[in-house]
Coordinates of C-alpha atoms in Angstrom, one line a residue:
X10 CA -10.5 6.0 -34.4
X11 CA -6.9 6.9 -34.8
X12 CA -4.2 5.9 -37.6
X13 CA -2.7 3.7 -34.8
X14 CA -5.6 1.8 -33.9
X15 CA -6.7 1.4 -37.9
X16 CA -2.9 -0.4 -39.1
X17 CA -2.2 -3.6 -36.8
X18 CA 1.6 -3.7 -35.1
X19 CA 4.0 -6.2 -36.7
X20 CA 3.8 -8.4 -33.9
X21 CA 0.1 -9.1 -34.7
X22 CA 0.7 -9.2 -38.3
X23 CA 3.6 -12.3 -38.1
X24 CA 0.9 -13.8 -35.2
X25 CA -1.6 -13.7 -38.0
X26 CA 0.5 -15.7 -40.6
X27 CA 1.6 -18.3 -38.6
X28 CA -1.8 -18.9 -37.2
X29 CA -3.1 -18.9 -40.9
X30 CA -0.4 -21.3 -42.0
X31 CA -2.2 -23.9 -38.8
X32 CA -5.4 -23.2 -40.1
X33 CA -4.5 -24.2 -44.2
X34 CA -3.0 -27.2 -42.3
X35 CA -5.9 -27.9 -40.3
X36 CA -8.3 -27.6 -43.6
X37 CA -5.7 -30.0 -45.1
X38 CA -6.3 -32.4 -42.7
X39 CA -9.9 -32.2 -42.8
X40 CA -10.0 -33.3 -45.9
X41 CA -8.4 -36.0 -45.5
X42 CA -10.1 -37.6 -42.3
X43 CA -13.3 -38.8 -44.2
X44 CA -11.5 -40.8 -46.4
X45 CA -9.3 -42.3 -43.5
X46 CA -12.0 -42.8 -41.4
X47 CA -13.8 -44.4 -44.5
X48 CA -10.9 -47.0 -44.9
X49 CA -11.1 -47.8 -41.0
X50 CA -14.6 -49.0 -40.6
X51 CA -16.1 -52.2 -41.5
X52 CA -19.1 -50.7 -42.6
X53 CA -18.6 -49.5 -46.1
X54 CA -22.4 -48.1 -46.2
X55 CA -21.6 -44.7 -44.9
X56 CA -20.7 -42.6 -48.2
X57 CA -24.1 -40.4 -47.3
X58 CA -22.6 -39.6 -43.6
X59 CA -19.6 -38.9 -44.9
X60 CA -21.0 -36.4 -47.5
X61 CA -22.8 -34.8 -45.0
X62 CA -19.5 -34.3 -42.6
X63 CA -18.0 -33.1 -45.8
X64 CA -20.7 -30.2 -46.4
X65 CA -21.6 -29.0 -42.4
X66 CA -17.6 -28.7 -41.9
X67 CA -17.6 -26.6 -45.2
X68 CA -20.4 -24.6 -44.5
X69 CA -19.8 -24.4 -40.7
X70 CA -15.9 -23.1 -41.0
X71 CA -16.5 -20.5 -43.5
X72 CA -19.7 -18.9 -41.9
X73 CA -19.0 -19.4 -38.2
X74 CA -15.7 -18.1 -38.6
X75 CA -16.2 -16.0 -35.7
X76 CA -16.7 -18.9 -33.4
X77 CA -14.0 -21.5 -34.3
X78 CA -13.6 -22.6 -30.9
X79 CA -17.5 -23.5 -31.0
X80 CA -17.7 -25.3 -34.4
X81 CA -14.2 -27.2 -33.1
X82 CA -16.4 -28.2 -30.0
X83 CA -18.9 -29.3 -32.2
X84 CA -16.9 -31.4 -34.8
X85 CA -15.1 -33.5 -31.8
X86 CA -18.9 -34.3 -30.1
X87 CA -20.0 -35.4 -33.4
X88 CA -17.2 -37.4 -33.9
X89 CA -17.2 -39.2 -30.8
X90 CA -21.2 -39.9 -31.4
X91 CA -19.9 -41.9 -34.7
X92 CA -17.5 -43.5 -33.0
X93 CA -19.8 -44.8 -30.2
X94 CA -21.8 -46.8 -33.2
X95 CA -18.7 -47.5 -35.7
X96 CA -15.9 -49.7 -34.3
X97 CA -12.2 -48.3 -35.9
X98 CA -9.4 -50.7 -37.0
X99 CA -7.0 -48.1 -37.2
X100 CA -6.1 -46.2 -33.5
X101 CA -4.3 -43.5 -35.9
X102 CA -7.5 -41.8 -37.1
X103 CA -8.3 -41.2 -33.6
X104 CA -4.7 -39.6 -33.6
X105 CA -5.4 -37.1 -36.6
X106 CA -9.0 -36.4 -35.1
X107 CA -7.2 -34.7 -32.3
X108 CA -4.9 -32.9 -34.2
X109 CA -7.3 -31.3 -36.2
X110 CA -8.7 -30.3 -32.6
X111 CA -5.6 -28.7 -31.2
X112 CA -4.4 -27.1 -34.5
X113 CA -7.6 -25.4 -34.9
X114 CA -7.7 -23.7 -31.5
X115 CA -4.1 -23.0 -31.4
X116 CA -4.8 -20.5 -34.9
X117 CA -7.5 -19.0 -33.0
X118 CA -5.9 -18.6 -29.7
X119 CA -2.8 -16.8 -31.1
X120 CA -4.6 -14.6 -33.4
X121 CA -6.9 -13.3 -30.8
X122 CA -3.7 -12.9 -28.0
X123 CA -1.6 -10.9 -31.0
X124 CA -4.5 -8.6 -31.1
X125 CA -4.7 -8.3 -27.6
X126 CA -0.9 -7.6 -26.7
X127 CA -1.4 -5.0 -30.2
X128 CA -4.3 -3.0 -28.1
X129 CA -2.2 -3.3 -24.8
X130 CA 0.7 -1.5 -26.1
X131 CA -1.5 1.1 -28.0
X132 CA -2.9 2.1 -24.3
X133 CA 0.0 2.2 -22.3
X134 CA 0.9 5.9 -21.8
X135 CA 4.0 7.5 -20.2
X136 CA 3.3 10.3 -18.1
X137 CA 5.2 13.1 -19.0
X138 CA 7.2 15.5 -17.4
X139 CA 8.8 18.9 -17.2
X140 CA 11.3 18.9 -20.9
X141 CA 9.6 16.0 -22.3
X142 CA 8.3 16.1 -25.9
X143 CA 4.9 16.4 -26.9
X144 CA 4.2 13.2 -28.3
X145 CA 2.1 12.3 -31.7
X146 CA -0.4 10.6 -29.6
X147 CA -1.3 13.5 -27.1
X148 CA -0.9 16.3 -30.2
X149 CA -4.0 14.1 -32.4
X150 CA -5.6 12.9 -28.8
X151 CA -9.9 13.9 -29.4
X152 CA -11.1 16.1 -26.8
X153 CA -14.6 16.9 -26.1
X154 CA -15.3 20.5 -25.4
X155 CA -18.0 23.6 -24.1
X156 CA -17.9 27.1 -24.3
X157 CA -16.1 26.8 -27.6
X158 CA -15.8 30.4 -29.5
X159 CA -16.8 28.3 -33.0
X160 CA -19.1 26.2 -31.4
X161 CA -16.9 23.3 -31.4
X162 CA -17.6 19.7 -29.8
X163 CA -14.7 18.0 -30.1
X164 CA -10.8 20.0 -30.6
X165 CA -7.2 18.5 -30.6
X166 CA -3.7 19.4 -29.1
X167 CA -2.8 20.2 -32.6
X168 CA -5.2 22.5 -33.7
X169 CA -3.4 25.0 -31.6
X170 CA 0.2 24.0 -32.1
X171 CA 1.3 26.9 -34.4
X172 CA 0.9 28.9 -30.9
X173 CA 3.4 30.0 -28.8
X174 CA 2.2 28.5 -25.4
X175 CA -0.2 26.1 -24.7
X176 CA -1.5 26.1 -21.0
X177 CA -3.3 22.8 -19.7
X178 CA -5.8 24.3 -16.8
X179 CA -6.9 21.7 -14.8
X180 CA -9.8 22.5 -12.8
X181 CA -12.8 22.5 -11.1
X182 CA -16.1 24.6 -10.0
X183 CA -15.6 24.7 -6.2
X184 CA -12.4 25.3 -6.3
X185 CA -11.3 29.3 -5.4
X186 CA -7.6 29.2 -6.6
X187 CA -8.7 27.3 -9.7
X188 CA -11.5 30.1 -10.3
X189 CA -9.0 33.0 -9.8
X190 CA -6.9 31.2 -12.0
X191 CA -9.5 30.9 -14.4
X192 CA -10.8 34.8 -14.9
X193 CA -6.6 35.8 -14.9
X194 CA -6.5 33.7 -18.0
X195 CA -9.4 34.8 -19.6
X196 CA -8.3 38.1 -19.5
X197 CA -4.5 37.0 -21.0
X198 CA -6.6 34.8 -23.8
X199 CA -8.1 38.5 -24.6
X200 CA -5.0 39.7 -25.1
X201 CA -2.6 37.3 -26.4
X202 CA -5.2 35.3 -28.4
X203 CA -3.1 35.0 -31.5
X204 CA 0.0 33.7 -29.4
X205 CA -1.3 31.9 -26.4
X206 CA -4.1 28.5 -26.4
X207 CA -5.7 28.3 -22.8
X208 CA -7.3 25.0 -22.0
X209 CA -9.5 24.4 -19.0
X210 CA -10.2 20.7 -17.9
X211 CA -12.3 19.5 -15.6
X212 CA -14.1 15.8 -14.3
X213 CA -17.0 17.8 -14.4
X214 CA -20.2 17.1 -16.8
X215 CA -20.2 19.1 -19.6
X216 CA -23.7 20.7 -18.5
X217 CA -21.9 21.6 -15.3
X218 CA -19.0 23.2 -16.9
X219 CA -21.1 25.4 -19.2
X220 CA -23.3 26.6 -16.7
X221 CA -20.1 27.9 -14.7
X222 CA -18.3 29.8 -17.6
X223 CA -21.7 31.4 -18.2
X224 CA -22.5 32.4 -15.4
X225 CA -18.9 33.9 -15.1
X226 CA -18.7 35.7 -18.3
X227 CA -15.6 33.8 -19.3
X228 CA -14.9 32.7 -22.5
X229 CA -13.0 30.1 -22.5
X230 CA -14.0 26.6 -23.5
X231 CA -13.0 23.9 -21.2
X232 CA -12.1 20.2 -21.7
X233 CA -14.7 18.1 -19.9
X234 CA -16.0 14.7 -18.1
X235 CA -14.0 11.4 -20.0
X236 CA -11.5 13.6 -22.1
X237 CA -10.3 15.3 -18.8
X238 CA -9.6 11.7 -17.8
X239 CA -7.4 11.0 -21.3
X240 CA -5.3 14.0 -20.3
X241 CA -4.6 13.1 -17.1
X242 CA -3.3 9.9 -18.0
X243 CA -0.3 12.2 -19.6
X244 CA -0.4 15.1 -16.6
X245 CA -1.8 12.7 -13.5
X246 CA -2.1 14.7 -10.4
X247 CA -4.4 14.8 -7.4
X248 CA -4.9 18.7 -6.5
X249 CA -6.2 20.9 -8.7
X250 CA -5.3 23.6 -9.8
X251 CA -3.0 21.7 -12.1
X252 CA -1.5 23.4 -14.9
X253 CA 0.9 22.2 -17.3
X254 CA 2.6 25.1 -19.6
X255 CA 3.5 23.8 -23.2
X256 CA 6.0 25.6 -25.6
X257 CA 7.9 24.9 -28.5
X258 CA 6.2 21.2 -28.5
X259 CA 7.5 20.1 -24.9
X260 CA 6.3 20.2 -21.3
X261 CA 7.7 23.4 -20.0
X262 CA 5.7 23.8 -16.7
X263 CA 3.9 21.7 -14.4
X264 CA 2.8 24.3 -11.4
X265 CA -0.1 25.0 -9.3
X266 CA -1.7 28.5 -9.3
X267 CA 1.2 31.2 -10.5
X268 CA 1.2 34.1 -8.4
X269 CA 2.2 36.1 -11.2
X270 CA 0.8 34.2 -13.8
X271 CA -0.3 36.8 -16.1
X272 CA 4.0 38.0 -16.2
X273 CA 4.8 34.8 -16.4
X274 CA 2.9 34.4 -19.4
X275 CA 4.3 37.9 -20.8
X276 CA 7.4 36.8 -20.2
X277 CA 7.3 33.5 -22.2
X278 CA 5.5 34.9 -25.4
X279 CA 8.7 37.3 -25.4
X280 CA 11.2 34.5 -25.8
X281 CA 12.3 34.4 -22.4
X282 CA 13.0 31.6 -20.0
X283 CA 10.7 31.8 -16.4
X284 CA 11.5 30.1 -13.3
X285 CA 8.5 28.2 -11.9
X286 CA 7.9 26.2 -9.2
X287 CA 6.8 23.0 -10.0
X288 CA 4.0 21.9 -8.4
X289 CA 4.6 19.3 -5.7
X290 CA 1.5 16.2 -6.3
X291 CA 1.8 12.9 -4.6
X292 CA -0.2 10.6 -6.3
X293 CA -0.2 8.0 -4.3
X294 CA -1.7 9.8 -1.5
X295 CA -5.0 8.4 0.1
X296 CA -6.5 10.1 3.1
X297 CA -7.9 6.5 3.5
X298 CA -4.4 5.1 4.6
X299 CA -2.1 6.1 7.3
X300 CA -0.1 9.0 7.2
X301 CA 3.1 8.1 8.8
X302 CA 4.6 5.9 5.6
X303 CA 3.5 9.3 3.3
X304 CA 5.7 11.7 5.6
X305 CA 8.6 9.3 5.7
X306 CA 8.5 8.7 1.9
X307 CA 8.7 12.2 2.0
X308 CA 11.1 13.1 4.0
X309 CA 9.5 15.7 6.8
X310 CA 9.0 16.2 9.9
X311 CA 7.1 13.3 12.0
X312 CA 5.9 12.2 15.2
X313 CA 3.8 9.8 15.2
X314 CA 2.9 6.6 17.2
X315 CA 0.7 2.9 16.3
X316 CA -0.8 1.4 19.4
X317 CA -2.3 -2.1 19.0
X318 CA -3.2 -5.7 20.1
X319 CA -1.2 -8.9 20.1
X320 CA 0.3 -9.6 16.8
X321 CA 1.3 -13.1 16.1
X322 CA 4.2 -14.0 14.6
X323 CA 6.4 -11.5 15.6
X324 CA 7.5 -12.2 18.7
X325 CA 8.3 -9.7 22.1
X326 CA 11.2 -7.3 22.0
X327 CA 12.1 -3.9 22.7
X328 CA 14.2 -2.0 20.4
X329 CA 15.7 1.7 19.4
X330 CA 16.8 2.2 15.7
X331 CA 18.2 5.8 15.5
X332 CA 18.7 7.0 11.7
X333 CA 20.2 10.5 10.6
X334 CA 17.1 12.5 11.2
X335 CA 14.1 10.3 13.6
X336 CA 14.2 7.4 15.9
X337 CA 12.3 4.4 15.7
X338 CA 11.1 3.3 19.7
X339 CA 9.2 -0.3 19.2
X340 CA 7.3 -2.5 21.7
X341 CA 6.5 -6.0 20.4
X342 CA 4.1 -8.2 21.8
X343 CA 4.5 -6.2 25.3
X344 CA 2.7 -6.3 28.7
X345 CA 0.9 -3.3 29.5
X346 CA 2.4 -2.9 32.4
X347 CA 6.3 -3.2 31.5
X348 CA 5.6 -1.0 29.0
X349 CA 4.1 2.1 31.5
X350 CA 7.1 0.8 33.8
X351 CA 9.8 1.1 31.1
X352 CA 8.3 5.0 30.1
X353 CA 8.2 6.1 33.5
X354 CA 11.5 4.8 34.7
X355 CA 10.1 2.6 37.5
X356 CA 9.7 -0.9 38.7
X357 CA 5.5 -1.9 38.1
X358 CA 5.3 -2.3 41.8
X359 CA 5.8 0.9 41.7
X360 CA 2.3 1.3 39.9
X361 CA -0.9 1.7 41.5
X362 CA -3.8 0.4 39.0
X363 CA -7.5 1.4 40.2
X364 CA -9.3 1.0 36.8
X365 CA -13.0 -0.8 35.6
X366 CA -10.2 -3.1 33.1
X367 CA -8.1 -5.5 35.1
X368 CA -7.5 -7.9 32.8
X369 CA -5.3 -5.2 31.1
X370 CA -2.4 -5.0 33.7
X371 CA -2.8 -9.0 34.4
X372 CA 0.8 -9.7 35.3
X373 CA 3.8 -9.4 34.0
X374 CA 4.7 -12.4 31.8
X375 CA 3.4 -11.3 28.4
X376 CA 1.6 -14.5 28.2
X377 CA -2.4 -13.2 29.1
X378 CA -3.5 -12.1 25.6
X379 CA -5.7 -8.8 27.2
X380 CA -2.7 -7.2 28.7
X381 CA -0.3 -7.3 25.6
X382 CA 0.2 -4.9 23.2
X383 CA 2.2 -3.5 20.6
X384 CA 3.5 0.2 20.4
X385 CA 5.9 2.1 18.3
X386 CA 6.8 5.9 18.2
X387 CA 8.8 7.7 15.3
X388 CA 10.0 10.9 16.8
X389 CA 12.5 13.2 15.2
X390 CA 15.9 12.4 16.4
X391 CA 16.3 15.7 18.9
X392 CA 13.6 14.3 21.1
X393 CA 15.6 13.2 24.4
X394 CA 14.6 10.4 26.4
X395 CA 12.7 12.0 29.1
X396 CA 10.8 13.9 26.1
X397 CA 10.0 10.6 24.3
X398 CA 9.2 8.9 27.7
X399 CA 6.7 11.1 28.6
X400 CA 5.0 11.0 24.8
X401 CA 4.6 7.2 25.2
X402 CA 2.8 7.4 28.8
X403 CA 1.0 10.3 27.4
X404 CA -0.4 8.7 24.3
X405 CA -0.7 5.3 26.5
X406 CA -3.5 7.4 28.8
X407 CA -5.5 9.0 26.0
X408 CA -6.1 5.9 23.8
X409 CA -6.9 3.7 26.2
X410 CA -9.1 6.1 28.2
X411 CA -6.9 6.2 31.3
X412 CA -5.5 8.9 33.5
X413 CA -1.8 8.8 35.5
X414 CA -1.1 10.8 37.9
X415 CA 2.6 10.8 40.0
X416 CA 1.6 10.2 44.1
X417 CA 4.1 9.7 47.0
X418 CA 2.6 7.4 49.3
X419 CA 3.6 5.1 52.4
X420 CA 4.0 1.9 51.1
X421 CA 5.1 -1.6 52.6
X422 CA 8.5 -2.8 51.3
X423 CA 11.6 -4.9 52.3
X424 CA 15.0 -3.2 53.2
X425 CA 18.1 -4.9 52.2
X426 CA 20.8 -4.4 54.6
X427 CA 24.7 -6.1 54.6
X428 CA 24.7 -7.9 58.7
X429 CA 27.2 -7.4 61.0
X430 CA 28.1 -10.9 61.1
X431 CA 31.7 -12.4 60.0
X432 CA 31.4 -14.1 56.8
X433 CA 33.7 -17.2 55.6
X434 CA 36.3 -16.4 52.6
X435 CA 34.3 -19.2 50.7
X436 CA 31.2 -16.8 50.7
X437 CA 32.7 -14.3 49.0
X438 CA 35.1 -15.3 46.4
X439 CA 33.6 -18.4 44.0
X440 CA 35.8 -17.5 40.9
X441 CA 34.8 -20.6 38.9
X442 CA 31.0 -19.7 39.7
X443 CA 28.8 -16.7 37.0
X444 CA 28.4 -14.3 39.6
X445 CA 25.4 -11.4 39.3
X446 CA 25.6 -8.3 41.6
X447 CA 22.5 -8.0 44.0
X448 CA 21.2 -4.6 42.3
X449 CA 21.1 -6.3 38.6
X450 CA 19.1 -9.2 39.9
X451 CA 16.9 -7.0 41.5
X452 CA 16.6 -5.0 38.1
X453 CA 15.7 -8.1 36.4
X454 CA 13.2 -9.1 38.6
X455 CA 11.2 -5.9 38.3
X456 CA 11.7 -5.9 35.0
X457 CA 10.6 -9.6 34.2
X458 CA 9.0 -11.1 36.8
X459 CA 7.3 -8.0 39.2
X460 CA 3.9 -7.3 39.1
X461 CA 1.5 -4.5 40.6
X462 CA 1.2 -6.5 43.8
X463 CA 5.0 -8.0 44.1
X464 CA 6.9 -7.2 47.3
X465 CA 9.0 -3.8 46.7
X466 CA 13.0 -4.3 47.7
X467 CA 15.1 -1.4 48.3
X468 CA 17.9 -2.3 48.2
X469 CA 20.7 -0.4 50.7
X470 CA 23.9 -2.4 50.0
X471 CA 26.5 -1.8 47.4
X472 CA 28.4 -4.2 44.8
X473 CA 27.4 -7.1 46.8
X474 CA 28.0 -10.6 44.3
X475 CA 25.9 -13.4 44.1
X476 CA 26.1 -16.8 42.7
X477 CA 23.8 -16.2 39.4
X478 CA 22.8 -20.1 39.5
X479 CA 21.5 -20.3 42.9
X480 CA 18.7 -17.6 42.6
X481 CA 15.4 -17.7 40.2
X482 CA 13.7 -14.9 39.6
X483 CA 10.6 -16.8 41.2
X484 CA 11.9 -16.7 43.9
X485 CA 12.3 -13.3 44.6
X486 CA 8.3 -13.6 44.9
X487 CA 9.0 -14.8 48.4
X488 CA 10.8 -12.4 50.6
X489 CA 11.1 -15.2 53.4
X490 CA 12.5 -17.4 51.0
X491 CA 14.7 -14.4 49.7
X492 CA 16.2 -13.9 52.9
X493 CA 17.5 -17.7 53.6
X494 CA 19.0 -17.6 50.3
X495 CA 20.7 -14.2 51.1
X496 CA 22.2 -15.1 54.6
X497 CA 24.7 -16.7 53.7
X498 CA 26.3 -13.7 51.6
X499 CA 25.6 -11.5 55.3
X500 CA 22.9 -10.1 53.7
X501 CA 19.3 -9.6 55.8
X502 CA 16.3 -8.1 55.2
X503 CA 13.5 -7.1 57.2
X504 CA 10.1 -5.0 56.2
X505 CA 9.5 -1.6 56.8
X506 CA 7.0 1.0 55.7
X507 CA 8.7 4.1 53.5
X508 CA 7.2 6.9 51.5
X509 CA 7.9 5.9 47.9
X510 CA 7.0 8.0 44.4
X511 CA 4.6 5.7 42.4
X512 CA 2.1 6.0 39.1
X513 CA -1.9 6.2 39.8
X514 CA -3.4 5.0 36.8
X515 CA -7.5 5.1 37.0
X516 CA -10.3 5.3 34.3
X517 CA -10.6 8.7 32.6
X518 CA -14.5 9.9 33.3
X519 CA -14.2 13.2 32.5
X520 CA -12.1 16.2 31.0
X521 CA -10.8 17.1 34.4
X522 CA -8.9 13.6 34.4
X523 CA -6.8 15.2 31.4
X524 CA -6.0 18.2 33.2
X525 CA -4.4 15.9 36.0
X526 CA -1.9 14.1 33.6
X527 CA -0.3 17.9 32.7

């Protein structure tokens, strides 16, 4: 054990008094509960009961001392078991019995929580970095060793701190820098001995270790198994190798593999400052989690998309957040089908769907659970929108299995046309009415309403106003009903067959359905 761990803080020591000053209060009280509860009974043939209270709460308290909470247990269940057979005049003795109770514990509790916050402190550890001080704890910190030149178990930081670099190799047997590393500083220990300390560590058994160096013909001895652990709490890292230079009793270098290590450490024995590079280590890192929030932390380059099911609670909207360097392009809560119409810049009539999966382009309202999903792309902020476009319908395709392909096909659709006829001055100008021009309510209606089988409108008239109240978006379903409400604005339509561009999506069977999306 440690000088730290043999003297208790101050905190525990004042935790300690006060608890002992309850407990000399407690024994005081004690004492004088037989005699009350002697006064309170009718039943003044008890002096042998009480004498034998008297000598088990002697005996008990100084020989169970280790399980107060136990013997305090034990005291009330006694008590109540006399009580159940001796009838009290006095409700106060009762009162004290309690007391007693609670003061005891309370001693006990806060003695064993001062020792606890005590051992707390003693184990939290800072981790150090690059100028830090070597502290006390780390220089007299036991570390278990092999391959030692004295034959050595167990060495200490400060067995080597008259040396003019210490270097903390953190390694392992698999690993080829880390070996390299290794047989460079065995040669500069075989040199430099008198001025230099190098200190191999590794997770690795200590059978594991030794069998390595031998078989190497190094001779350095190397910091194993739980004491590589203890060190790492002061140099935490992920990668190894991990090597942490130490001169002049503080934290000079944290670096990887030097290049030129062995004129790095020539350079430092002489005096003289070196430039290193320190080693870059996320710790937090887990190739168990996604990537995307460990490149943004970081601050590199990322592309990167999350495709998924309905989430609850958030709602549907799309949205664009563009920052100084990416863009943000979300889809909440979205049909699968608005979403390939949005990407591809056309209206989902516009999209032929021939796939074994219906029931994921069912409609357009967002409200069958199968056909919604959620989508977001981070792209840098150079990516235009014809670039990010095409990613989304890309990435669409390959995680779900599909293939797209751009067609132009004859396809039945309704022509709108201005007529020839005269129209009234009240048809055309309703100031105090919202008005909507014909081409955004047919935008909206694609956009909202339009499914894979809705009737296609092309529209051939320009700026035309309508009377926003006196058209649903339903009813745009219906091009007979469209064209009674358009009439009266000397608008017609009429069917007609034209070649339109439009999206073939189909199930992806085989690698020649990739090569047709390029």
């Amino acid at each position: 054990m440690t000088n730290s761990n043999n003297h208790k803080s101050i905190d525990a020591t004042l935790w300690e008094k006060q608890a002992s000053m309850y407990k000399e209060t407690f024994l005081s009280l004690l004492i004088k509960f037989p005699h009350l509860f002697y006064q309170g009974t009718e039943n003044r043939s008890i002096p042998f009961v009480m004498g034998l209270i008297w000598f088990l709460s002697k005996s008990l308290f100084f020989k169970a001392t280790k399980n107060k909470v136990v013997f305090s247990y034990g005291l009330l269940w006694f008590s109540r078991r006399l009580f159940s057979f001796l009838v009290l005049k006095n409700i106060r003795i009762l009162h004290l019995g309690f007391l007693c109770f609670m003061l005891f514990n309370l001693s006990t509790a806060w003695a064993q929580s001062a020792e606890t916050r005590a051992a707390e402190r003693q184990t939290e550890i800072k981790p150090l970095e690059i100028g830090d001080t070597i502290p006390k704890q780390l220089w007299n910190l036991p570390l278990q060793v092999v391959n030692h030149a004295t034959g050595k178990d167990t060495i200490t930081l400060n067995d080597y701190q008259d040396k003019k670099l210490i270097i903390l190799d953190f390694w392992a047997t698999w690993c080829v820098p880390c070996v390299k590393s290794l047989t460079q500083l065995d040669s500069a220990s075989a040199v430099s001995g008198d001025d230099l300390a190098i200190l191999p560590a590794t997770y690795e058994e200590a059978s594991v270790a030794k069998s390595f160096l031998d078989k190497r013909k190094l001779n350095l001895p190397s910091i194993h198994t739980q004491s590589n652990e203890s060190l790492k709490r002061f140099f935490p890292h992920r990668m190894v190798p991990h090597q942490v230079w130490i001169a002049d009793g503080m934290v000079k270098a944290i670096t990887g593999h030097p290049q030129n290590i062995l004129t790095d450490i020539a350079a430092v024995l002489r005096g003289e400052t070196v430039d290193m590079e320190k080693k870059a280590d996320m710790i937090a890192y887990d190739y168990r989690k996604p990537l995307t929030p460990f490149t943004l932390e970081a601050d590199v380059w990322t592309v990167s998309h999350t495709l998924s099911k309905r989430l609850d609670g958030v709602g549907t909207m799309a949205s664009r957040l563009v920052t100084d360097n990416r863009q943000w392009i979300t889809f909440s809560n979205y049909p699968l089908i608005r979403l390939y119409a949005q990407s591809l810049g056309l209206p989902t009539n516009r999209i032929t769907v021939d796939t074994g999966r219906p029931k994921l382009f069912a409609g357009n309202s967002g409200k069958a659970p199968d056909n919604i999903v959620c989508y977001q792309l981070i792209a840098p902020k150079d990516y235009t929108d014809s670039r990010t476009n095409d990613y989304i319908v890309r990435s669409l395709n390959l995680d779900l299995g599909l293939c797209g392909k751009w067609d132009s096909i004859e396809m039945d659709c309704w022509i709108i046309r201005e007529s020839s006829e005269k129209l009234s001055i009240d048809s055309l100008v309703q100031p105090e009415k919202q008005m909507i021009t014909l081409a955004d309510l047919l935008d909206r209606y694609n956009n909202k309403i339009a499914g894979v089988a809705s009737p296609i409108y092309i529209n051939e008239t320009t700026g035309k106003m309508l009377v926003k109240d006196e058209f649903s978006l339903a009813d745009l379903n219906d091009p007979t009903k469209m064209e009674q409400m358009l009439s009266r604005y000397g608008i017609q339509i009429a069917p007609a067959k034209r070649k339109l561009p439009v999206y073939r999506i189909q199930d992806m069977t085989d690698i020649q359905s990739i090569n047709q999306q390029k």
